[in-house]
Amino acid sequence: LSKLEAVGIRGNLLNWFCDYLSSRMQATVIKGDKSDLKEVPAGVPQGSVLGPLLFLIYINDIVNNIRSVIKLFADDTSLSLALNNPDLRAEILNYDLEKISTWAKKWKVKFNQEKTELLNFTRGIQPNQQLVFDSTLLNDTTHHKHLGVVLQNNCRWDEHIRSISNKTNMLISCLRSYKYKISRMALETMYKSFIMPHFDYADIIWDNCTETQSNMLENLHLEAIRIIIGGVRGTSHQKLYEESGFCTLKERRRRHKLLMFKKMQLGLCPQYIIDLLPPLVSARNPYHRRRPLEREVPSCKTELLRKSFILSTTTDWNSLPVSVQQTTSLSVFKRLLCSSDNNVPAYYYIGDRIAQINHCRLRLQMSNLNNDLFTRH
């Protein structure tokens, strides 16, 4: 209640919250047996609409007097610091960890030390530093899953790509079991709803993975396409993409990066992301240019950095036609990026499943006709 008052909630509204939060009772029900009611002296009502907002207000001042970069997402708290001096870095982080520990004791919030992990991002030798949180020494870890993205200490994506591969492989196996049972439209909807989001999630960040890792995901994508349309192995990949109307995952990631770049240009992102935009070439050379929205490509020394979001997307952005760059509508920009996609005719979805598969294989010249068999073998 004191924190609600501190953010400006007073008068009748504060009295309402006082009544809402006070004298709350809860019970546990297991298989129809109900426990006695017990008063809840602290916390916010779980499962309520106001619960998450009240929790955020309660922990919002944890960021005060923190010297490193602190990010909050629901009940996840992350500290980060980029310094070449390991001793100074450890000193600042230990100071902040002590501040957070003191805050937690004051406001009766318990952090799980066992879930608190230390990750050093470097391409060189891993530093040996002692970080202590609530009297517990933090151990170095090689990778950590943060908001669904597996981050590695060597700045690579092996673990994250493996995680995507494992999840999608299992789901594609489920999709395969329905290959001859449900229609092409239903299979396509299932793929777009339950499997494709795993390929797309945070892909603008990890797109600088290796070619081998990219091909691993592409093969899973192609396997799903074969299941949806009823194709067979050995079919030209280009024909599979044309028949299904899907584009490659690599192309999807390129479009997602350009879409994010456009949002940054239109000011539809937080300011700290907009600040990452490279300057316009015309800002440094004021003379008239044919491409007024062309941006400077930052210099780099490593392939990993060259393929990172800002550098690779700036290059792709500069290669776009001026008419596409100058669009002020995000939906129009997205439509122009997808203008080269192959539209699937409606009659591809007509008929029972076996007929759909036979027609597809005829179109792909992968049917059991003698001529197709002769050509294949």
mmCIF file of C-alpha atoms in Angstrom:
data_model
loop_
_atom_site.group_PDB
_atom_site.id
_atom_site.type_symbol
_atom_site.label_atom_id
_atom_site.label_comp_id
_atom_site.label_asym_id
_atom_site.label_seq_id
_atom_site.Cartn_x
_atom_site.Cartn_y
_atom_site.Cartn_z
ATOM 1 C CA LEU A 1 0.000 0.000 0.000
ATOM 2 C CA SER A 2 2.889 2.355 0.720
ATOM 3 C CA LYS A 3 4.258 1.696 -2.786
ATOM 4 C CA LEU A 4 0.854 2.337 -4.350
ATOM 5 C CA GLU A 5 0.775 5.646 -2.493
ATOM 6 C CA ALA A 6 4.315 6.421 -3.680
ATOM 7 C CA VAL A 7 3.254 6.120 -7.343
ATOM 8 C CA GLY A 8 0.372 8.556 -6.817
ATOM 9 C CA ILE A 9 -2.592 6.369 -5.838
ATOM 10 C CA ARG A 10 -4.400 8.112 -2.977
ATOM 11 C CA GLY A 11 -7.834 8.808 -1.528
ATOM 12 C CA ASN A 12 -10.738 6.502 -2.236
ATOM 13 C CA LEU A 13 -8.757 4.482 -4.782
ATOM 14 C CA LEU A 14 -6.075 3.675 -2.182
ATOM 15 C CA ASN A 15 -8.814 2.767 0.317
ATOM 16 C CA TRP A 16 -10.316 0.467 -2.312
ATOM 17 C CA PHE A 17 -6.952 -1.288 -2.773
ATOM 18 C CA CYS A 18 -6.594 -1.536 1.012
ATOM 19 C CA ASP A 19 -9.945 -3.318 1.211
ATOM 20 C CA TYR A 20 -9.103 -5.433 -1.857
ATOM 21 C CA LEU A 21 -5.789 -6.691 -0.463
ATOM 22 C CA SER A 22 -6.680 -7.060 3.228
ATOM 23 C CA SER A 23 -8.183 -10.124 4.962
ATOM 24 C CA ARG A 24 -7.928 -12.361 1.913
ATOM 25 C CA MET A 25 -8.504 -16.082 2.480
ATOM 26 C CA GLN A 26 -7.458 -19.066 0.438
ATOM 27 C CA ALA A 27 -7.950 -22.834 0.466
ATOM 28 C CA THR A 28 -6.609 -25.810 -1.449
ATOM 29 C CA VAL A 29 -8.851 -28.307 -3.224
ATOM 30 C CA ILE A 30 -7.478 -31.722 -4.233
ATOM 31 C CA LYS A 31 -9.792 -34.320 -5.786
ATOM 32 C CA GLY A 32 -12.849 -32.683 -4.242
ATOM 33 C CA ASP A 33 -11.388 -32.430 -0.723
ATOM 34 C CA LYS A 34 -11.076 -28.862 0.488
ATOM 35 C CA SER A 35 -8.686 -27.650 3.178
ATOM 36 C CA ASP A 36 -9.529 -25.100 5.860
ATOM 37 C CA LEU A 37 -9.424 -21.443 4.879
ATOM 38 C CA LYS A 38 -6.249 -19.598 5.788
ATOM 39 C CA GLU A 39 -5.522 -15.881 5.695
ATOM 40 C CA VAL A 40 -2.981 -14.599 3.151
ATOM 41 C CA PRO A 41 -0.995 -11.875 4.957
ATOM 42 C CA ALA A 42 1.236 -10.896 2.009
ATOM 43 C CA GLY A 43 1.466 -10.940 -1.770
ATOM 44 C CA VAL A 44 -1.123 -10.235 -4.450
ATOM 45 C CA PRO A 45 -4.083 -12.423 -5.483
ATOM 46 C CA GLN A 46 -2.786 -14.940 -8.015
ATOM 47 C CA GLY A 47 -4.845 -15.397 -11.152
ATOM 48 C CA SER A 48 -6.424 -11.952 -10.809
ATOM 49 C CA VAL A 49 -6.407 -9.269 -13.493
ATOM 50 C CA LEU A 50 -4.674 -6.763 -11.206
ATOM 51 C CA GLY A 51 -2.150 -9.287 -9.848
ATOM 52 C CA PRO A 52 0.634 -8.788 -12.459
ATOM 53 C CA LEU A 53 0.309 -4.976 -12.379
ATOM 54 C CA LEU A 54 0.442 -4.862 -8.572
ATOM 55 C CA PHE A 55 3.490 -7.147 -8.612
ATOM 56 C CA LEU A 56 5.285 -4.873 -11.090
ATOM 57 C CA ILE A 57 4.531 -1.822 -8.954
ATOM 58 C CA TYR A 58 5.847 -3.697 -5.917
ATOM 59 C CA ILE A 59 9.232 -4.585 -7.485
ATOM 60 C CA ASN A 60 9.625 -1.479 -9.647
ATOM 61 C CA ASP A 61 12.056 0.278 -7.281
ATOM 62 C CA ILE A 62 14.537 -2.624 -7.370
ATOM 63 C CA VAL A 63 16.359 -0.729 -10.145
ATOM 64 C CA ASN A 64 17.177 2.256 -7.914
ATOM 65 C CA ASN A 65 20.901 2.915 -7.291
ATOM 66 C CA ILE A 66 22.034 0.023 -9.496
ATOM 67 C CA ARG A 67 25.305 0.825 -11.293
ATOM 68 C CA SER A 68 25.168 -1.882 -13.991
ATOM 69 C CA VAL A 69 22.479 -2.366 -16.656
ATOM 70 C CA ILE A 70 19.388 -3.988 -15.126
ATOM 71 C CA LYS A 71 16.462 -5.417 -17.104
ATOM 72 C CA LEU A 72 13.191 -6.680 -15.638
ATOM 73 C CA PHE A 73 10.717 -9.009 -17.339
ATOM 74 C CA ALA A 74 7.888 -10.142 -15.018
ATOM 75 C CA ASP A 75 9.757 -11.899 -12.199
ATOM 76 C CA ASP A 76 13.036 -12.291 -14.151
ATOM 77 C CA THR A 77 15.799 -9.846 -13.249
ATOM 78 C CA SER A 78 19.038 -9.603 -15.260
ATOM 79 C CA LEU A 79 22.200 -7.618 -14.600
ATOM 80 C CA SER A 80 24.731 -6.982 -17.357
ATOM 81 C CA LEU A 81 27.947 -5.022 -17.678
ATOM 82 C CA ALA A 82 30.418 -4.609 -20.551
ATOM 83 C CA LEU A 83 33.895 -3.792 -19.193
ATOM 84 C CA ASN A 84 37.351 -5.002 -20.184
ATOM 85 C CA ASN A 85 38.596 -4.628 -16.607
ATOM 86 C CA PRO A 86 37.530 -7.881 -14.838
ATOM 87 C CA ASP A 87 38.297 -6.569 -11.343
ATOM 88 C CA LEU A 88 36.215 -3.413 -11.774
ATOM 89 C CA ARG A 89 33.436 -5.446 -13.410
ATOM 90 C CA ALA A 90 33.325 -7.877 -10.475
ATOM 91 C CA GLU A 91 33.349 -4.994 -7.988
ATOM 92 C CA ILE A 92 30.378 -3.248 -9.625
ATOM 93 C CA LEU A 93 28.353 -6.439 -10.038
ATOM 94 C CA ASN A 94 29.004 -7.539 -6.439
ATOM 95 C CA TYR A 95 27.889 -4.091 -5.254
ATOM 96 C CA ASP A 96 24.659 -4.383 -7.264
ATOM 97 C CA LEU A 97 24.013 -7.947 -6.101
ATOM 98 C CA GLU A 98 24.390 -6.792 -2.502
ATOM 99 C CA LYS A 99 21.941 -3.919 -3.130
ATOM 100 C CA ILE A 100 19.391 -6.337 -4.590
ATOM 101 C CA SER A 101 19.881 -8.769 -1.696
ATOM 102 C CA THR A 102 19.309 -5.938 0.812
ATOM 103 C CA TRP A 103 16.205 -4.793 -1.089
ATOM 104 C CA ALA A 104 14.840 -8.356 -1.110
ATOM 105 C CA LYS A 105 15.257 -8.731 2.665
ATOM 106 C CA LYS A 106 13.613 -5.361 3.301
ATOM 107 C CA TRP A 107 10.571 -6.105 1.150
ATOM 108 C CA LYS A 108 10.354 -9.838 1.941
ATOM 109 C CA VAL A 109 11.018 -10.996 -1.612
ATOM 110 C CA LYS A 110 12.948 -14.251 -1.910
ATOM 111 C CA PHE A 111 15.340 -14.849 -4.814
ATOM 112 C CA ASN A 112 16.374 -18.384 -5.706
ATOM 113 C CA GLN A 113 20.168 -18.444 -5.548
ATOM 114 C CA GLU A 114 20.270 -21.819 -7.303
ATOM 115 C CA LYS A 115 18.573 -20.315 -10.357
ATOM 116 C CA THR A 116 20.894 -17.311 -10.390
ATOM 117 C CA GLU A 117 23.556 -17.919 -13.044
ATOM 118 C CA LEU A 118 26.702 -16.139 -14.190
ATOM 119 C CA LEU A 119 27.503 -15.974 -17.900
ATOM 120 C CA ASN A 120 30.612 -14.291 -19.329
ATOM 121 C CA PHE A 121 30.328 -13.387 -23.002
ATOM 122 C CA THR A 122 33.738 -13.391 -24.667
ATOM 123 C CA ARG A 123 35.472 -14.864 -27.703
ATOM 124 C CA GLY A 124 38.714 -15.039 -25.722
ATOM 125 C CA ILE A 125 39.762 -16.639 -22.432
ATOM 126 C CA GLN A 126 36.983 -16.851 -19.875
ATOM 127 C CA PRO A 127 37.764 -14.575 -16.867
ATOM 128 C CA ASN A 128 37.964 -15.979 -13.369
ATOM 129 C CA GLN A 129 35.883 -13.702 -11.158
ATOM 130 C CA GLN A 130 34.112 -14.202 -7.825
ATOM 131 C CA LEU A 131 30.518 -13.006 -7.703
ATOM 132 C CA VAL A 132 28.477 -13.508 -4.527
ATOM 133 C CA PHE A 133 24.707 -13.242 -4.225
ATOM 134 C CA ASP A 134 23.076 -13.581 -0.823
ATOM 135 C CA SER A 135 26.152 -15.360 0.616
ATOM 136 C CA THR A 136 26.180 -17.829 -2.305
ATOM 137 C CA LEU A 137 29.085 -17.979 -4.759
ATOM 138 C CA LEU A 138 27.808 -17.889 -8.347
ATOM 139 C CA ASN A 139 29.252 -20.508 -10.683
ATOM 140 C CA ASP A 140 30.130 -19.848 -14.314
ATOM 141 C CA THR A 141 27.870 -21.513 -16.882
ATOM 142 C CA THR A 142 28.478 -22.072 -20.585
ATOM 143 C CA HIS A 143 24.918 -21.293 -21.681
ATOM 144 C CA HIS A 144 21.708 -19.903 -20.249
ATOM 145 C CA LYS A 145 18.136 -19.788 -21.539
ATOM 146 C CA HIS A 146 16.865 -16.225 -21.284
ATOM 147 C CA LEU A 147 13.309 -15.411 -22.403
ATOM 148 C CA GLY A 148 13.295 -18.408 -24.743
ATOM 149 C CA VAL A 149 16.728 -17.759 -26.306
ATOM 150 C CA VAL A 150 19.692 -19.936 -25.325
ATOM 151 C CA LEU A 151 22.699 -17.628 -24.936
ATOM 152 C CA GLN A 152 26.240 -19.083 -25.040
ATOM 153 C CA ASN A 153 29.343 -17.635 -23.449
ATOM 154 C CA ASN A 154 31.280 -17.880 -26.761
ATOM 155 C CA CYS A 155 28.595 -15.843 -28.624
ATOM 156 C CA ARG A 156 27.616 -18.802 -30.811
ATOM 157 C CA TRP A 157 24.223 -20.434 -31.304
ATOM 158 C CA ASP A 158 24.893 -24.199 -31.154
ATOM 159 C CA GLU A 159 22.696 -24.785 -28.095
ATOM 160 C CA HIS A 160 19.859 -22.559 -29.320
ATOM 161 C CA ILE A 161 19.746 -24.157 -32.780
ATOM 162 C CA ARG A 162 19.837 -27.594 -31.139
ATOM 163 C CA SER A 163 16.924 -26.561 -28.924
ATOM 164 C CA ILE A 164 14.877 -25.375 -31.941
ATOM 165 C CA SER A 165 15.745 -28.540 -33.844
ATOM 166 C CA ASN A 166 14.665 -30.844 -31.010
ATOM 167 C CA LYS A 167 11.332 -29.089 -30.482
ATOM 168 C CA THR A 168 10.409 -28.781 -34.159
ATOM 169 C CA ASN A 169 11.561 -32.329 -34.986
ATOM 170 C CA MET A 170 9.144 -33.722 -32.403
ATOM 171 C CA LEU A 171 6.271 -31.558 -33.675
ATOM 172 C CA ILE A 172 6.957 -32.446 -37.318
ATOM 173 C CA SER A 173 6.790 -36.134 -36.332
ATOM 174 C CA CYS A 174 3.305 -35.445 -34.948
ATOM 175 C CA LEU A 175 2.410 -33.661 -38.203
ATOM 176 C CA ARG A 176 3.650 -36.697 -40.169
ATOM 177 C CA SER A 177 1.198 -38.979 -38.386
ATOM 178 C CA TYR A 178 -1.671 -36.980 -39.962
ATOM 179 C CA LYS A 179 -0.171 -36.910 -43.468
ATOM 180 C CA TYR A 180 -2.851 -39.150 -45.017
ATOM 181 C CA LYS A 181 -5.666 -38.351 -42.592
ATOM 182 C CA ILE A 182 -6.445 -34.645 -42.876
ATOM 183 C CA SER A 183 -6.501 -32.100 -45.692
ATOM 184 C CA ARG A 184 -3.639 -30.027 -46.979
ATOM 185 C CA MET A 185 -5.261 -26.852 -45.628
ATOM 186 C CA ALA A 186 -5.494 -28.319 -42.119
ATOM 187 C CA LEU A 187 -1.874 -29.520 -42.190
ATOM 188 C CA GLU A 188 -0.721 -26.111 -43.411
ATOM 189 C CA THR A 189 -2.661 -24.361 -40.646
ATOM 190 C CA MET A 190 -1.173 -26.681 -38.022
ATOM 191 C CA TYR A 191 2.337 -26.024 -39.313
ATOM 192 C CA LYS A 192 1.922 -22.248 -39.353
ATOM 193 C CA SER A 193 0.321 -22.202 -35.901
ATOM 194 C CA PHE A 194 2.395 -24.679 -33.884
ATOM 195 C CA ILE A 195 5.753 -25.246 -35.626
ATOM 196 C CA MET A 196 6.649 -22.144 -37.640
ATOM 197 C CA PRO A 197 6.721 -19.872 -34.535
ATOM 198 C CA HIS A 198 9.629 -21.946 -33.176
ATOM 199 C CA PHE A 199 11.624 -21.145 -36.331
ATOM 200 C CA ASP A 200 10.648 -17.459 -36.230
ATOM 201 C CA TYR A 201 11.109 -16.655 -32.533
ATOM 202 C CA ALA A 202 13.926 -14.092 -32.046
ATOM 203 C CA ASP A 203 15.351 -15.088 -35.454
ATOM 204 C CA ILE A 204 16.685 -11.578 -36.106
ATOM 205 C CA ILE A 205 19.081 -12.152 -33.192
ATOM 206 C CA TRP A 206 20.425 -15.616 -34.012
ATOM 207 C CA ASP A 207 20.472 -15.252 -37.802
ATOM 208 C CA ASN A 208 24.273 -14.990 -37.679
ATOM 209 C CA CYS A 209 24.434 -18.740 -36.975
ATOM 210 C CA THR A 210 26.657 -20.909 -39.158
ATOM 211 C CA GLU A 211 25.630 -22.166 -42.596
ATOM 212 C CA THR A 212 25.533 -25.727 -41.255
ATOM 213 C CA GLN A 213 23.090 -24.746 -38.502
ATOM 214 C CA SER A 214 20.957 -22.793 -40.973
ATOM 215 C CA ASN A 215 20.806 -25.817 -43.308
ATOM 216 C CA MET A 216 19.803 -28.069 -40.389
ATOM 217 C CA LEU A 217 16.710 -25.940 -39.790
ATOM 218 C CA GLU A 218 16.053 -25.636 -43.532
ATOM 219 C CA ASN A 219 15.946 -29.432 -43.869
ATOM 220 C CA LEU A 220 13.300 -29.609 -41.139
ATOM 221 C CA HIS A 221 11.314 -26.910 -42.935
ATOM 222 C CA LEU A 222 11.505 -28.873 -46.199
ATOM 223 C CA GLU A 223 10.411 -32.076 -44.461
ATOM 224 C CA ALA A 224 7.328 -30.269 -43.123
ATOM 225 C CA ILE A 225 6.566 -28.942 -46.629
ATOM 226 C CA ARG A 226 6.782 -32.476 -48.084
ATOM 227 C CA ILE A 227 4.323 -33.690 -45.442
ATOM 228 C CA ILE A 228 1.870 -30.838 -46.092
ATOM 229 C CA ILE A 229 1.767 -31.096 -49.878
ATOM 230 C CA GLY A 230 2.300 -34.889 -50.063
ATOM 231 C CA GLY A 231 5.682 -34.690 -51.783
ATOM 232 C CA VAL A 232 8.422 -37.298 -51.733
ATOM 233 C CA ARG A 233 12.136 -37.196 -51.015
ATOM 234 C CA GLY A 234 14.292 -36.389 -54.012
ATOM 235 C CA THR A 235 12.005 -33.599 -55.211
ATOM 236 C CA SER A 236 13.762 -30.408 -56.228
ATOM 237 C CA HIS A 237 13.784 -27.962 -53.330
ATOM 238 C CA GLN A 238 12.843 -25.140 -55.686
ATOM 239 C CA LYS A 239 9.775 -27.074 -56.843
ATOM 240 C CA LEU A 240 8.767 -27.746 -53.224
ATOM 241 C CA TYR A 241 8.865 -24.021 -52.419
ATOM 242 C CA GLU A 242 6.916 -23.145 -55.578
ATOM 243 C CA GLU A 243 4.282 -25.841 -54.950
ATOM 244 C CA SER A 244 3.770 -24.919 -51.280
ATOM 245 C CA GLY A 245 3.986 -21.128 -51.535
ATOM 246 C CA PHE A 246 6.490 -21.048 -48.657
ATOM 247 C CA CYS A 247 9.802 -19.262 -48.883
ATOM 248 C CA THR A 248 13.061 -20.465 -47.316
ATOM 249 C CA LEU A 249 13.657 -19.867 -43.613
ATOM 250 C CA LYS A 250 16.713 -17.813 -44.542
ATOM 251 C CA GLU A 251 14.525 -15.510 -46.627
ATOM 252 C CA ARG A 252 11.962 -15.293 -43.802
ATOM 253 C CA ARG A 253 14.702 -14.168 -41.423
ATOM 254 C CA ARG A 254 15.902 -11.565 -43.937
ATOM 255 C CA ARG A 255 12.371 -10.161 -44.184
ATOM 256 C CA HIS A 256 11.911 -10.141 -40.419
ATOM 257 C CA LYS A 257 15.163 -8.176 -40.049
ATOM 258 C CA LEU A 258 14.141 -5.668 -42.718
ATOM 259 C CA LEU A 259 10.727 -5.300 -41.072
ATOM 260 C CA MET A 260 12.407 -4.564 -37.743
ATOM 261 C CA PHE A 261 14.742 -2.104 -39.488
ATOM 262 C CA LYS A 262 11.692 -0.345 -40.955
ATOM 263 C CA LYS A 263 10.090 -0.142 -37.502
ATOM 264 C CA MET A 264 13.268 1.477 -36.209
ATOM 265 C CA GLN A 265 13.203 3.977 -39.058
ATOM 266 C CA LEU A 266 9.531 4.832 -38.419
ATOM 267 C CA GLY A 267 10.132 5.216 -34.669
ATOM 268 C CA LEU A 268 7.920 2.256 -33.728
ATOM 269 C CA CYS A 269 10.519 0.748 -31.352
ATOM 270 C CA PRO A 270 11.894 1.750 -27.953
ATOM 271 C CA GLN A 271 14.433 4.571 -28.188
ATOM 272 C CA TYR A 272 17.396 2.409 -27.161
ATOM 273 C CA ILE A 273 16.741 0.241 -30.249
ATOM 274 C CA ILE A 274 16.203 3.229 -32.562
ATOM 275 C CA ASP A 275 19.592 4.570 -31.414
ATOM 276 C CA LEU A 276 21.257 1.538 -33.047
ATOM 277 C CA LEU A 277 20.320 2.768 -36.536
ATOM 278 C CA PRO A 278 23.438 3.611 -38.600
ATOM 279 C CA PRO A 279 23.546 7.230 -39.834
ATOM 280 C CA LEU A 280 22.355 8.187 -43.310
ATOM 281 C CA VAL A 281 25.087 8.519 -45.925
ATOM 282 C CA SER A 282 23.544 11.868 -46.926
ATOM 283 C CA ALA A 283 24.048 13.167 -43.366
ATOM 284 C CA ARG A 284 27.810 12.995 -43.863
ATOM 285 C CA ASN A 285 27.769 13.954 -47.570
ATOM 286 C CA PRO A 286 25.122 16.678 -47.979
ATOM 287 C CA TYR A 287 25.145 16.730 -51.783
ATOM 288 C CA HIS A 288 22.093 15.359 -53.612
ATOM 289 C CA ARG A 289 21.883 11.579 -53.832
ATOM 290 C CA ARG A 290 19.682 9.245 -55.847
ATOM 291 C CA ARG A 291 19.165 7.068 -52.752
ATOM 292 C CA PRO A 292 18.382 9.499 -49.892
ATOM 293 C CA LEU A 293 17.634 6.707 -47.378
ATOM 294 C CA GLU A 294 20.860 4.790 -47.904
ATOM 295 C CA ARG A 295 22.678 4.159 -44.610
ATOM 296 C CA GLU A 296 26.338 3.702 -43.754
ATOM 297 C CA VAL A 297 27.430 0.094 -43.247
ATOM 298 C CA PRO A 298 29.591 -0.105 -40.093
ATOM 299 C CA SER A 299 33.020 -1.657 -40.582
ATOM 300 C CA CYS A 300 33.780 -5.048 -39.043
ATOM 301 C CA LYS A 301 36.602 -7.580 -38.846
ATOM 302 C CA THR A 302 34.838 -10.877 -38.160
ATOM 303 C CA GLU A 303 32.275 -12.914 -40.079
ATOM 304 C CA LEU A 304 30.186 -13.306 -36.919
ATOM 305 C CA LEU A 305 29.829 -9.523 -36.616
ATOM 306 C CA ARG A 306 29.272 -9.028 -40.345
ATOM 307 C CA LYS A 307 26.260 -11.364 -40.208
ATOM 308 C CA SER A 308 24.815 -9.741 -37.074
ATOM 309 C CA PHE A 309 21.519 -7.858 -37.204
ATOM 310 C CA ILE A 310 22.604 -4.238 -37.740
ATOM 311 C CA LEU A 311 25.398 -4.883 -40.258
ATOM 312 C CA SER A 312 23.669 -7.497 -42.398
ATOM 313 C CA THR A 313 20.321 -5.667 -42.401
ATOM 314 C CA THR A 314 21.914 -2.335 -43.332
ATOM 315 C CA THR A 315 23.417 -4.007 -46.401
ATOM 316 C CA ASP A 316 20.069 -5.572 -47.312
ATOM 317 C CA TRP A 317 18.275 -2.265 -46.703
ATOM 318 C CA ASN A 318 20.600 -0.390 -49.068
ATOM 319 C CA SER A 319 19.905 -2.962 -51.807
ATOM 320 C CA LEU A 320 16.120 -2.396 -51.672
ATOM 321 C CA PRO A 321 14.490 -0.257 -54.397
ATOM 322 C CA VAL A 322 14.020 3.380 -53.376
ATOM 323 C CA SER A 323 10.236 3.037 -53.742
ATOM 324 C CA VAL A 324 10.232 0.261 -51.130
ATOM 325 C CA GLN A 325 12.514 2.186 -48.754
ATOM 326 C CA GLN A 326 10.304 5.271 -48.908
ATOM 327 C CA THR A 327 7.016 3.561 -47.955
ATOM 328 C CA THR A 328 5.545 4.996 -44.771
ATOM 329 C CA SER A 329 3.165 2.112 -44.091
ATOM 330 C CA LEU A 330 4.469 -0.990 -42.361
ATOM 331 C CA SER A 331 1.803 -3.206 -43.960
ATOM 332 C CA VAL A 332 2.645 -1.907 -47.455
ATOM 333 C CA PHE A 333 6.362 -2.448 -46.795
ATOM 334 C CA LYS A 334 5.682 -6.023 -45.687
ATOM 335 C CA ARG A 335 3.540 -6.677 -48.764
ATOM 336 C CA LEU A 336 6.269 -5.372 -51.071
ATOM 337 C CA LEU A 337 8.843 -7.645 -49.411
ATOM 338 C CA CYS A 338 6.589 -10.653 -50.101
ATOM 339 C CA SER A 339 5.632 -9.610 -53.646
ATOM 340 C CA SER A 340 7.830 -12.312 -55.210
ATOM 341 C CA ASP A 341 6.127 -15.168 -53.318
ATOM 342 C CA ASN A 342 4.345 -17.820 -55.338
ATOM 343 C CA ASN A 343 0.570 -17.730 -54.757
ATOM 344 C CA VAL A 344 -0.907 -21.206 -54.360
ATOM 345 C CA PRO A 345 -4.033 -21.719 -56.562
ATOM 346 C CA ALA A 346 -7.221 -22.527 -54.666
ATOM 347 C CA TYR A 347 -7.738 -25.792 -56.552
ATOM 348 C CA TYR A 348 -4.610 -27.264 -54.898
ATOM 349 C CA TYR A 349 -6.750 -27.637 -51.754
ATOM 350 C CA ILE A 350 -9.756 -29.287 -53.468
ATOM 351 C CA GLY A 351 -10.622 -32.993 -53.238
ATOM 352 C CA ASP A 352 -9.885 -35.706 -50.711
ATOM 353 C CA ARG A 353 -6.402 -36.135 -49.276
ATOM 354 C CA ILE A 354 -5.269 -38.969 -51.562
ATOM 355 C CA ALA A 355 -6.362 -37.002 -54.635
ATOM 356 C CA GLN A 356 -4.481 -33.928 -53.378
ATOM 357 C CA ILE A 357 -1.295 -35.997 -52.949
ATOM 358 C CA ASN A 358 -1.588 -37.652 -56.394
ATOM 359 C CA HIS A 359 -2.208 -34.323 -58.135
ATOM 360 C CA CYS A 360 0.726 -32.750 -56.302
ATOM 361 C CA ARG A 361 3.096 -35.536 -57.336
ATOM 362 C CA LEU A 362 1.923 -35.223 -60.938
ATOM 363 C CA ARG A 363 2.719 -31.505 -60.881
ATOM 364 C CA LEU A 364 6.135 -32.195 -59.336
ATOM 365 C CA GLN A 365 6.806 -34.993 -61.878
ATOM 366 C CA MET A 366 7.337 -37.382 -58.945
ATOM 367 C CA SER A 367 4.316 -39.621 -59.509
ATOM 368 C CA ASN A 368 4.228 -43.361 -60.250
ATOM 369 C CA LEU A 369 3.734 -42.797 -63.970
ATOM 370 C CA ASN A 370 6.340 -44.741 -65.967
ATOM 371 C CA ASN A 371 7.775 -41.569 -67.456
ATOM 372 C CA ASP A 372 8.227 -39.942 -64.004
ATOM 373 C CA LEU A 373 9.751 -43.150 -62.610
ATOM 374 C CA PHE A 374 12.146 -43.342 -65.563
ATOM 375 C CA THR A 375 13.205 -39.698 -65.128
ATOM 376 C CA ARG A 376 13.735 -40.114 -61.364
ATOM 377 C CA HIS A 377 15.718 -43.328 -61.546
#
